[in-house]
Amino acid sequence: MTVDFVGPRMPPNPRLFSFAGGVTGPWKSVRSRTLLGESLPAIKRLSIVSGTTVHVVNDAQWVLRGVTSNSRYTTRSEKQELQSKQAPLDRAEADCGVLIPIRKTSTWWDLTQDERRHIFEAQSHHTSVGLEYLPAIARRLHHCRDLSLEEPFDFLTWFEFDRSHTKAFEQLLIRLRNSPEWAYVDREVELWFDRESRVEMS
Amino acid sequence: MTVDFVGPRMPPNPRLFSFAGGVTGPWKSVRSRTLLGESLPAIKRLSIVSGTTVHVVNDAQWVLRGVTSNSRYTTRSEKQELQSKQAPLDRAEADCGVLIPIRKTSTWWDLTQDERRHIFEAQSHHTSVGLEYLPAIARRLHHCRDLSLEEPFDFLTWFEFDRSHTKAFEQLLIRLRNSPEWAYVDREVELWFDRESRVEMS
């Protein structure tokens, strides 16, 4: 257990989310695979908690943390299009959840803003490809790289959708993974979950 | 004392720096002023520590933390010019240290990348103005906003220079504070220090 002493009067960052994999939580693990780099230990259930609590850690195999943050690459016109089309998380019909943690290479992080934007959008069309799958696929991006403790991934993306959109979601992943941006990814895991309310009790 | 449980095997982020204000440390406080927003409690000495340790907190009035990170606005040509001109920290002749913590408004963080870049450089010439003061003024920028605990500032900038460059440094601050970018700053404190080796023992 790592304990990080930071002094008085510092509350958790309200944009911090913890993904705790273990034996409890509303999301039941249905399958997972490691695409690049080291795998994660197998889990049965996933909890998503705002902030980090002792409870989360107590029965967890692993805890991945990230913060939602300001956008890094989107322009105003892209942001407006995203906001007009995107759906929120926690829709009743969105019974599939997928967590995709990725890490990017040091080469990526040494690039300048203009170079990263060029690869991200001009070459890889990350935003414009993603837009094609809205509002079916809801998404929240979490940044891990600038947390105070060194995390095993740079980004955690959490997706929710109705299972009828599974094929479309898999197509989205293939398109992004075939893009030039993915040459800078050196660890990637894909974890699929069913929301508890739709799971048959055993 | 806030204790943040994050699970096993998570080392401190090697890019994390803690600025601990209190009664110990190699940097002796000579003056400070609050430009915008709430002030910081007065201190006698400053320590700058890589990572956060219990020791740092024990005798500290306050601890401000931030991580060095990838550049957010510089282009490749700007980065090359910065790298060719900038000086490192810890030069023997650099006996003045200045810590400037700032926070930006939610309006700033809601802007898109293209809008922030436009204000930062096209309107405010932040990088090109800063370049005029190299290599005299050495600088390290730390990001606080995406740490796991909510910090009181968004950025900590640490400057070191020979005292003969004090007037030039003050001119740099005036130019940046008069720029359109500073309309988005809502808390700013300026803390001046002398390096211990140059301080007369009392």
Short mmCIF file of C-alpha atoms in Angstrom, two decimals:
data_model
loop_
_atom_site.label_atom_id
_atom_site.label_comp_id
_atom_site.label_asym_id
_atom_site.label_seq_id
_atom_site.Cartn_x
_atom_site.Cartn_y
_atom_site.Cartn_z
CA MET A 1 0.00 0.00 0.00
CA THR A 2 1.50 3.28 -1.06
CA VAL A 3 0.61 6.24 1.12
CA ASP A 4 1.13 9.67 -0.30
CA PHE A 5 1.40 12.47 2.27
CA VAL A 6 0.44 15.78 0.78
CA GLY A 7 -0.46 18.02 3.66
CA PRO A 8 -3.68 19.38 5.05
CA ARG A 9 -6.71 20.75 3.23
CA MET A 10 -6.26 19.08 -0.13
CA PRO A 11 -9.49 17.42 -1.22
CA PRO A 12 -9.64 14.78 -3.96
CA ASN A 13 -9.73 16.24 -7.44
CA PRO A 14 -13.46 16.21 -8.39
CA ARG A 15 -12.44 15.21 -11.92
CA LEU A 16 -10.67 12.06 -10.64
CA PHE A 17 -12.21 8.66 -11.41
CA SER A 18 -10.99 5.28 -10.17
CA PHE A 19 -11.65 2.07 -12.06
CA ALA A 20 -11.37 -0.73 -9.48
CA GLY A 21 -11.20 -4.27 -10.80
CA GLY A 22 -12.01 -7.08 -8.37
CA VAL A 23 -15.02 -9.05 -7.17
CA THR A 24 -17.57 -6.28 -6.58
CA GLY A 25 -19.18 -3.58 -8.66
CA PRO A 26 -22.08 -3.14 -11.06
CA TRP A 27 -20.10 -4.07 -14.17
CA LYS A 28 -19.57 -7.83 -14.76
CA SER A 29 -16.50 -8.83 -16.76
CA VAL A 30 -17.42 -10.72 -19.92
CA ARG A 31 -14.13 -10.80 -21.81
CA SER A 32 -10.81 -9.00 -22.08
CA ARG A 33 -7.74 -9.05 -24.27
CA THR A 34 -4.31 -7.49 -24.32
CA LEU A 35 -3.44 -5.87 -27.62
CA LEU A 36 0.01 -4.49 -26.80
CA GLY A 37 2.35 -4.75 -23.81
CA GLU A 38 1.74 -6.23 -20.39
CA SER A 39 -1.72 -7.62 -19.52
CA LEU A 40 -3.82 -6.81 -16.44
CA PRO A 41 -4.75 -9.46 -13.83
CA ALA A 42 -8.16 -11.03 -14.49
CA ILE A 43 -11.14 -9.64 -12.55
CA LYS A 44 -14.81 -10.55 -12.08
CA ARG A 45 -16.36 -7.14 -11.52
CA LEU A 46 -15.57 -3.46 -12.05
CA SER A 47 -16.48 -0.42 -9.92
CA ILE A 48 -16.15 3.13 -11.19
CA VAL A 49 -15.75 5.58 -8.33
CA SER A 50 -15.35 9.33 -8.29
CA GLY A 51 -12.25 10.06 -6.21
CA THR A 52 -10.15 7.36 -4.57
CA THR A 53 -11.43 5.72 -1.41
CA VAL A 54 -10.08 3.08 0.90
CA HIS A 55 -13.17 1.00 0.15
CA VAL A 56 -12.28 0.87 -3.52
CA VAL A 57 -8.86 -0.53 -2.82
CA ASN A 58 -9.84 -3.07 -0.16
CA ASP A 59 -11.20 -5.72 -2.50
CA ALA A 60 -9.58 -4.66 -5.74
CA GLN A 61 -7.08 -6.60 -7.86
CA TRP A 62 -6.07 -3.32 -9.41
CA VAL A 63 -7.13 0.34 -9.41
CA LEU A 64 -6.62 2.50 -12.48
CA ARG A 65 -7.09 6.23 -12.02
CA GLY A 66 -7.47 9.17 -14.34
CA VAL A 67 -8.82 12.71 -14.49
CA THR A 68 -11.14 14.24 -17.00
CA SER A 69 -9.49 17.41 -18.25
CA ASN A 70 -9.56 20.19 -20.82
CA SER A 71 -9.49 19.08 -24.45
CA ARG A 72 -6.04 18.89 -26.00
CA TYR A 73 -6.65 18.71 -29.76
CA THR A 74 -10.23 19.63 -30.65
CA THR A 75 -10.94 22.93 -32.34
CA ARG A 76 -14.02 25.02 -31.56
CA SER A 77 -15.90 23.71 -34.59
CA GLU A 78 -15.04 20.10 -33.72
CA LYS A 79 -16.06 20.64 -30.09
CA GLN A 80 -19.40 22.11 -31.16
CA GLU A 81 -20.06 19.13 -33.42
CA LEU A 82 -19.09 16.69 -30.63
CA GLN A 83 -21.30 18.45 -28.10
CA SER A 84 -24.29 18.54 -30.43
CA LYS A 85 -24.05 14.79 -31.18
CA GLN A 86 -22.68 13.03 -28.12
CA ALA A 87 -24.76 11.09 -25.61
CA PRO A 88 -24.22 10.99 -21.84
CA LEU A 89 -23.09 7.98 -19.83
CA ASP A 90 -25.62 6.00 -17.72
CA ARG A 91 -28.31 5.66 -20.38
CA ALA A 92 -30.69 2.86 -19.41
CA GLU A 93 -30.25 1.12 -22.76
CA ALA A 94 -26.42 1.20 -22.65
CA ASP A 95 -25.78 -2.22 -21.13
CA CYS A 96 -22.30 -2.76 -22.62
CA GLY A 97 -19.29 -1.08 -21.01
CA VAL A 98 -15.76 -1.21 -22.40
CA LEU A 99 -12.63 0.11 -20.68
CA ILE A 100 -9.59 0.69 -22.90
CA PRO A 101 -6.43 1.74 -21.05
CA ILE A 102 -3.57 2.81 -23.35
CA ARG A 103 -0.05 4.09 -22.93
CA LYS A 104 1.81 6.10 -25.57
CA THR A 105 5.54 6.04 -26.29
CA SER A 106 8.05 8.64 -25.11
CA THR A 107 8.44 9.57 -28.79
CA TRP A 108 4.81 10.73 -28.78
CA TRP A 109 5.27 12.82 -25.64
CA ASP A 110 8.41 14.44 -27.05
CA LEU A 111 6.48 15.65 -30.12
CA THR A 112 5.30 19.25 -30.10
CA GLN A 113 1.64 20.28 -30.06
CA ASP A 114 1.50 20.99 -33.81
CA GLU A 115 3.09 17.60 -34.60
CA ARG A 116 0.75 15.70 -32.27
CA ARG A 117 -2.32 17.49 -33.64
CA HIS A 118 -1.19 16.70 -37.20
CA ILE A 119 -0.91 12.96 -36.46
CA PHE A 120 -4.09 12.92 -34.33
CA GLU A 121 -6.42 14.59 -36.81
CA ALA A 122 -4.88 15.39 -40.22
CA GLN A 123 -3.37 11.88 -40.55
CA SER A 124 -5.56 9.76 -38.25
CA HIS A 125 -8.91 11.61 -38.28
CA HIS A 126 -9.40 10.63 -34.63
CA THR A 127 -12.17 13.14 -33.92
CA SER A 128 -13.92 12.90 -37.29
CA VAL A 129 -13.93 9.07 -37.18
CA GLY A 130 -15.24 9.14 -33.62
CA LEU A 131 -18.02 11.53 -34.65
CA GLU A 132 -19.43 8.91 -37.03
CA TYR A 133 -20.28 6.69 -34.05
CA LEU A 134 -22.22 9.31 -32.06
CA PRO A 135 -24.60 9.25 -30.32
CA ALA A 136 -24.64 5.42 -30.23
CA ILE A 137 -21.28 5.17 -28.43
CA ALA A 138 -20.98 7.29 -25.26
CA ARG A 139 -17.43 7.97 -24.11
CA ARG A 140 -15.47 9.55 -21.27
CA LEU A 141 -11.70 10.14 -21.57
CA HIS A 142 -9.46 10.16 -18.46
CA HIS A 143 -5.85 11.37 -18.38
CA CYS A 144 -3.39 9.47 -16.13
CA ARG A 145 0.06 10.70 -17.13
CA ASP A 146 0.18 13.83 -14.95
CA LEU A 147 -1.20 12.28 -11.75
CA SER A 148 1.02 12.54 -8.67
CA LEU A 149 1.77 8.83 -8.65
CA GLU A 150 3.11 7.13 -11.75
CA GLU A 151 0.29 5.20 -13.36
CA PRO A 152 0.68 2.20 -15.69
CA PHE A 153 -1.28 3.87 -18.52
CA ASP A 154 -1.51 7.37 -20.03
CA PHE A 155 -5.24 7.31 -20.86
CA LEU A 156 -8.34 5.39 -19.79
CA THR A 157 -11.31 5.59 -22.12
CA TRP A 158 -14.66 4.31 -20.89
CA PHE A 159 -17.36 3.52 -23.46
CA GLU A 160 -21.05 2.67 -22.97
CA PHE A 161 -23.48 1.51 -25.66
CA ASP A 162 -26.47 -0.72 -26.35
CA ARG A 163 -25.30 -4.19 -27.37
CA SER A 164 -26.94 -3.77 -30.76
CA HIS A 165 -24.06 -1.35 -31.54
CA THR A 166 -21.31 -3.87 -30.73
CA LYS A 167 -20.30 -4.42 -34.37
CA ALA A 168 -20.11 -0.66 -34.98
CA PHE A 169 -17.97 -0.21 -31.87
CA GLU A 170 -15.57 -2.95 -32.98
CA GLN A 171 -15.31 -1.26 -36.38
CA LEU A 172 -14.43 2.03 -34.66
CA LEU A 173 -11.62 0.32 -32.74
CA ILE A 174 -10.22 -1.25 -35.91
CA ARG A 175 -10.21 2.09 -37.73
CA LEU A 176 -8.42 3.89 -34.89
CA ARG A 177 -5.90 1.07 -34.39
CA ASN A 178 -5.03 1.15 -38.09
CA SER A 179 -4.37 4.90 -37.96
CA PRO A 180 -0.88 6.49 -37.83
CA GLU A 181 -1.60 7.66 -34.26
CA TRP A 182 -1.58 4.05 -33.03
CA ALA A 183 2.09 3.63 -34.05
CA TYR A 184 2.71 5.65 -30.84
CA VAL A 185 0.71 3.27 -28.59
CA ASP A 186 2.88 0.74 -26.74
CA ARG A 187 0.40 -0.74 -24.23
CA GLU A 188 -3.29 -1.38 -24.79
CA VAL A 189 -5.82 -3.57 -23.01
CA GLU A 190 -9.52 -3.99 -23.87
CA LEU A 191 -11.98 -4.99 -21.12
CA TRP A 192 -15.65 -5.73 -21.85
CA PHE A 193 -18.42 -5.60 -19.24
CA ASP A 194 -22.18 -6.14 -18.90
CA ARG A 195 -24.14 -3.83 -16.66
CA GLU A 196 -25.40 -5.75 -13.60
CA SER A 197 -29.10 -5.01 -14.09
CA ARG A 198 -29.02 -6.86 -17.39
CA VAL A 199 -27.01 -9.80 -16.04
CA GLU A 200 -28.79 -13.06 -15.17
CA MET A 201 -28.23 -13.90 -11.52
CA SER A 202 -26.34 -17.19 -11.11
CA MET B 1 -3.26 15.28 6.93
CA THR B 2 -4.88 13.86 3.82
CA VAL B 3 -3.94 10.26 3.04
CA ASP B 4 -4.59 9.04 -0.45
CA PHE B 5 -4.79 5.23 -0.78
CA VAL B 6 -3.98 4.19 -4.28
CA GLY B 7 -3.01 0.55 -4.07
CA PRO B 8 0.26 -1.30 -4.35
CA ARG B 9 3.15 -0.77 -6.73
CA MET B 10 2.56 2.84 -7.67
CA PRO B 11 5.77 4.84 -7.33
CA PRO B 12 5.84 8.64 -7.18
CA ASN B 13 5.73 10.26 -10.58
CA PRO B 14 9.41 11.06 -11.36
CA ARG B 15 8.24 14.34 -12.91
CA LEU B 16 6.58 15.44 -9.62
CA PHE B 17 8.18 18.32 -7.67
CA SER B 18 7.09 19.61 -4.27
CA PHE B 19 7.72 23.17 -3.16
CA ALA B 20 7.61 23.11 0.64
CA GLY B 21 7.46 26.46 2.42
CA GLY B 22 8.42 26.53 6.09
CA VAL B 23 11.54 27.03 8.20
CA THR B 24 14.07 24.79 6.40
CA GLY B 25 15.52 24.56 2.93
CA PRO B 26 18.29 26.13 0.86
CA TRP B 27 16.18 29.05 -0.40
CA LYS B 28 15.71 31.96 2.04
CA SER B 29 12.56 34.05 1.62
CA VAL B 30 13.36 37.70 0.89
CA ARG B 31 9.96 39.07 -0.14
CA SER B 32 6.61 38.00 -1.48
CA ARG B 33 3.45 39.59 -2.77
CA THR B 34 -0.03 38.51 -3.80
CA LEU B 35 -1.08 39.88 -7.17
CA LEU B 36 -4.51 38.26 -7.47
CA GLY B 37 -6.69 36.16 -5.19
CA GLU B 38 -5.89 34.61 -1.84
CA SER B 39 -2.38 34.97 -0.40
CA LEU B 40 -0.14 32.17 0.93
CA PRO B 41 0.97 32.01 4.61
CA ALA B 42 4.38 33.62 5.18
CA ILE B 43 7.43 31.33 5.28
CA LYS B 44 11.14 31.65 6.09
CA ARG B 45 12.64 29.01 3.83
CA LEU B 46 11.76 26.93 0.78
CA SER B 47 12.69 23.35 -0.12
CA ILE B 48 12.22 21.92 -3.59
CA VAL B 49 11.93 18.16 -3.49
CA SER B 50 11.46 15.64 -6.27
CA GLY B 51 8.46 13.50 -5.27
CA THR B 52 6.49 14.03 -2.07
CA THR B 53 8.00 12.78 1.17
CA VAL B 54 6.82 12.75 4.76
CA HIS B 55 9.89 14.80 5.65
CA VAL B 56 8.81 17.61 3.36
CA VAL B 57 5.45 17.92 5.04
CA ASN B 58 6.62 17.65 8.65
CA ASP B 59 7.91 21.20 9.03
CA ALA B 60 6.09 22.87 6.14
CA GLN B 61 3.54 25.69 6.31
CA TRP B 62 2.39 24.65 2.88
CA VAL B 63 3.36 22.25 0.11
CA LEU B 64 2.66 23.08 -3.52
CA ARG B 65 3.08 20.27 -6.02
CA GLY B 66 3.29 20.06 -9.77
CA VAL B 67 4.55 17.82 -12.57
CA THR B 68 6.71 18.75 -15.50
CA SER B 69 4.93 17.55 -18.62
CA ASN B 70 4.82 17.62 -22.40
CA SER B 71 4.60 21.04 -23.99
CA ARG B 72 1.07 22.25 -24.68
CA TYR B 73 1.51 25.20 -27.08
CA THR B 74 5.01 25.32 -28.53
CA THR B 75 5.56 24.41 -32.16
CA ARG B 76 8.63 22.50 -33.34
CA SER B 77 10.40 25.69 -34.47
CA GLU B 78 9.66 27.42 -31.15
CA LYS B 79 10.84 24.36 -29.21
CA GLN B 80 14.09 24.27 -31.17
CA GLU B 81 14.70 27.96 -30.48
CA LEU B 82 13.91 27.48 -26.76
CA GLN B 83 16.20 24.45 -26.51
CA SER B 84 19.07 26.22 -28.26
CA LYS B 85 18.88 29.26 -25.96
CA GLN B 86 17.69 28.11 -22.54
CA ALA B 87 19.96 27.58 -19.53
CA PRO B 88 19.59 24.81 -16.92
CA LEU B 89 18.62 25.32 -13.27
CA ASP B 90 21.30 25.10 -10.53
CA ARG B 91 23.84 27.39 -12.18
CA ALA B 92 26.35 28.57 -9.55
CA GLU B 93 25.77 32.23 -10.46
CA ALA B 94 21.96 32.00 -10.27
CA ASP B 95 21.46 33.12 -6.67
CA CYS B 96 17.93 34.52 -7.08
CA GLY B 97 14.98 32.12 -7.13
CA VAL B 98 11.38 33.16 -7.79
CA LEU B 99 8.32 30.92 -7.48
CA ILE B 100 5.16 32.13 -9.23
CA PRO B 101 2.07 29.97 -8.64
CA ILE B 102 -0.92 30.92 -10.81
CA ARG B 103 -4.45 29.67 -11.33
CA LYS B 104 -6.48 30.27 -14.49
CA THR B 105 -10.24 30.75 -14.74
CA SER B 106 -12.75 28.09 -15.76
CA THR B 107 -13.33 30.21 -18.89
CA TRP B 108 -9.72 29.53 -19.92
CA TRP B 109 -10.07 25.77 -19.38
CA ASP B 110 -13.30 25.68 -21.36
CA LEU B 111 -11.57 27.21 -24.39
CA THR B 112 -10.46 24.84 -27.14
CA GLN B 113 -6.82 24.21 -28.04
CA ASP B 114 -6.88 26.54 -31.06
CA GLU B 115 -8.44 29.34 -28.98
CA ARG B 116 -5.93 28.93 -26.13
CA ARG B 117 -3.00 28.82 -28.54
CA HIS B 118 -4.27 31.98 -30.25
CA ILE B 119 -4.44 33.90 -26.96
CA PHE B 120 -1.17 32.40 -25.66
CA GLU B 121 1.00 33.20 -28.67
CA ALA B 122 -0.72 35.18 -31.45
CA GLN B 123 -2.16 37.71 -28.99
CA SER B 124 0.18 37.46 -25.98
CA HIS B 125 3.49 36.34 -27.55
CA HIS B 126 4.16 34.29 -24.41
CA THR B 127 6.91 32.14 -25.95
CA SER B 128 8.51 34.85 -28.09
CA VAL B 129 8.59 37.33 -25.17
CA GLY B 130 10.08 34.65 -22.91
CA LEU B 131 12.76 33.89 -25.52
CA GLU B 132 14.11 37.44 -25.22
CA TYR B 133 15.14 36.72 -21.62
CA LEU B 134 17.11 33.55 -22.36
CA PRO B 135 19.60 32.34 -21.28
CA ALA B 136 19.69 34.81 -18.37
CA ILE B 137 16.46 33.55 -16.80
CA ALA B 138 16.26 29.77 -16.27
CA ARG B 139 12.77 28.38 -15.84
CA ARG B 140 10.92 25.16 -15.03
CA LEU B 141 7.13 24.90 -15.49
CA HIS B 142 5.05 22.52 -13.35
CA HIS B 143 1.41 21.57 -14.00
CA CYS B 144 -0.90 21.09 -10.98
CA ARG B 145 -4.40 20.94 -12.40
CA ASP B 146 -4.48 17.24 -13.27
CA LEU B 147 -2.91 15.92 -10.06
CA SER B 148 -4.98 13.40 -8.10
CA LEU B 149 -5.66 15.84 -5.29
CA GLU B 150 -7.11 19.24 -6.00
CA GLU B 151 -4.33 21.82 -5.78
CA PRO B 152 -4.78 25.53 -5.07
CA PHE B 153 -2.98 26.57 -8.29
CA ASP B 154 -2.90 25.37 -11.92
CA PHE B 155 0.77 26.12 -12.61
CA LEU B 156 3.95 26.65 -10.61
CA THR B 157 6.80 28.33 -12.45
CA TRP B 158 10.24 28.34 -10.84
CA PHE B 159 12.82 30.85 -12.10
CA GLU B 160 16.55 31.13 -11.31
CA PHE B 161 18.88 33.96 -12.34
CA ASP B 162 21.87 36.04 -11.30
CA ARG B 163 20.73 39.08 -9.31
CA SER B 164 22.18 41.37 -11.96
CA HIS B 165 19.22 40.28 -14.14
CA THR B 166 16.56 41.29 -11.57
CA LYS B 167 15.38 44.34 -13.55
CA ALA B 168 15.09 42.32 -16.75
CA PHE B 169 13.10 39.63 -14.92
CA GLU B 170 10.72 42.23 -13.49
CA GLN B 171 10.23 43.64 -17.00
CA LEU B 172 9.39 40.14 -18.28
CA LEU B 173 6.71 39.78 -15.57
CA ILE B 174 5.18 43.16 -16.44
CA ARG B 175 5.01 42.31 -20.15
CA LEU B 176 3.32 38.95 -19.52
CA ARG B 177 0.91 40.39 -16.96
CA ASN B 178 -0.16 43.07 -19.43
CA SER B 179 -0.89 40.48 -22.12
CA PRO B 180 -4.40 39.25 -23.04
CA GLU B 181 -3.53 35.81 -21.59
CA TRP B 182 -3.41 37.29 -18.07
CA ALA B 183 -7.11 38.23 -18.25
CA TYR B 184 -7.63 34.50 -17.60
CA VAL B 185 -5.47 34.44 -14.42
CA ASP B 186 -7.49 34.70 -11.19
CA ARG B 187 -4.86 33.85 -8.56
CA GLU B 188 -1.19 34.78 -8.63
CA VAL B 189 1.47 34.96 -5.94
CA GLU B 190 5.13 35.96 -6.37
CA LEU B 191 7.74 34.63 -3.92
CA TRP B 192 11.39 35.77 -4.02
CA PHE B 193 14.29 33.79 -2.54
CA ASP B 194 18.07 33.99 -2.09
CA ARG B 195 20.08 30.81 -2.42
CA GLU B 196 21.54 29.84 0.99
CA SER B 197 25.17 29.80 -0.08
CA ARG B 198 24.99 33.52 -0.83
CA VAL B 199 23.09 34.39 2.35
CA GLU B 200 24.97 35.91 5.32
CA MET B 201 24.54 33.74 8.40
CA SER B 202 22.65 35.55 11.16
#
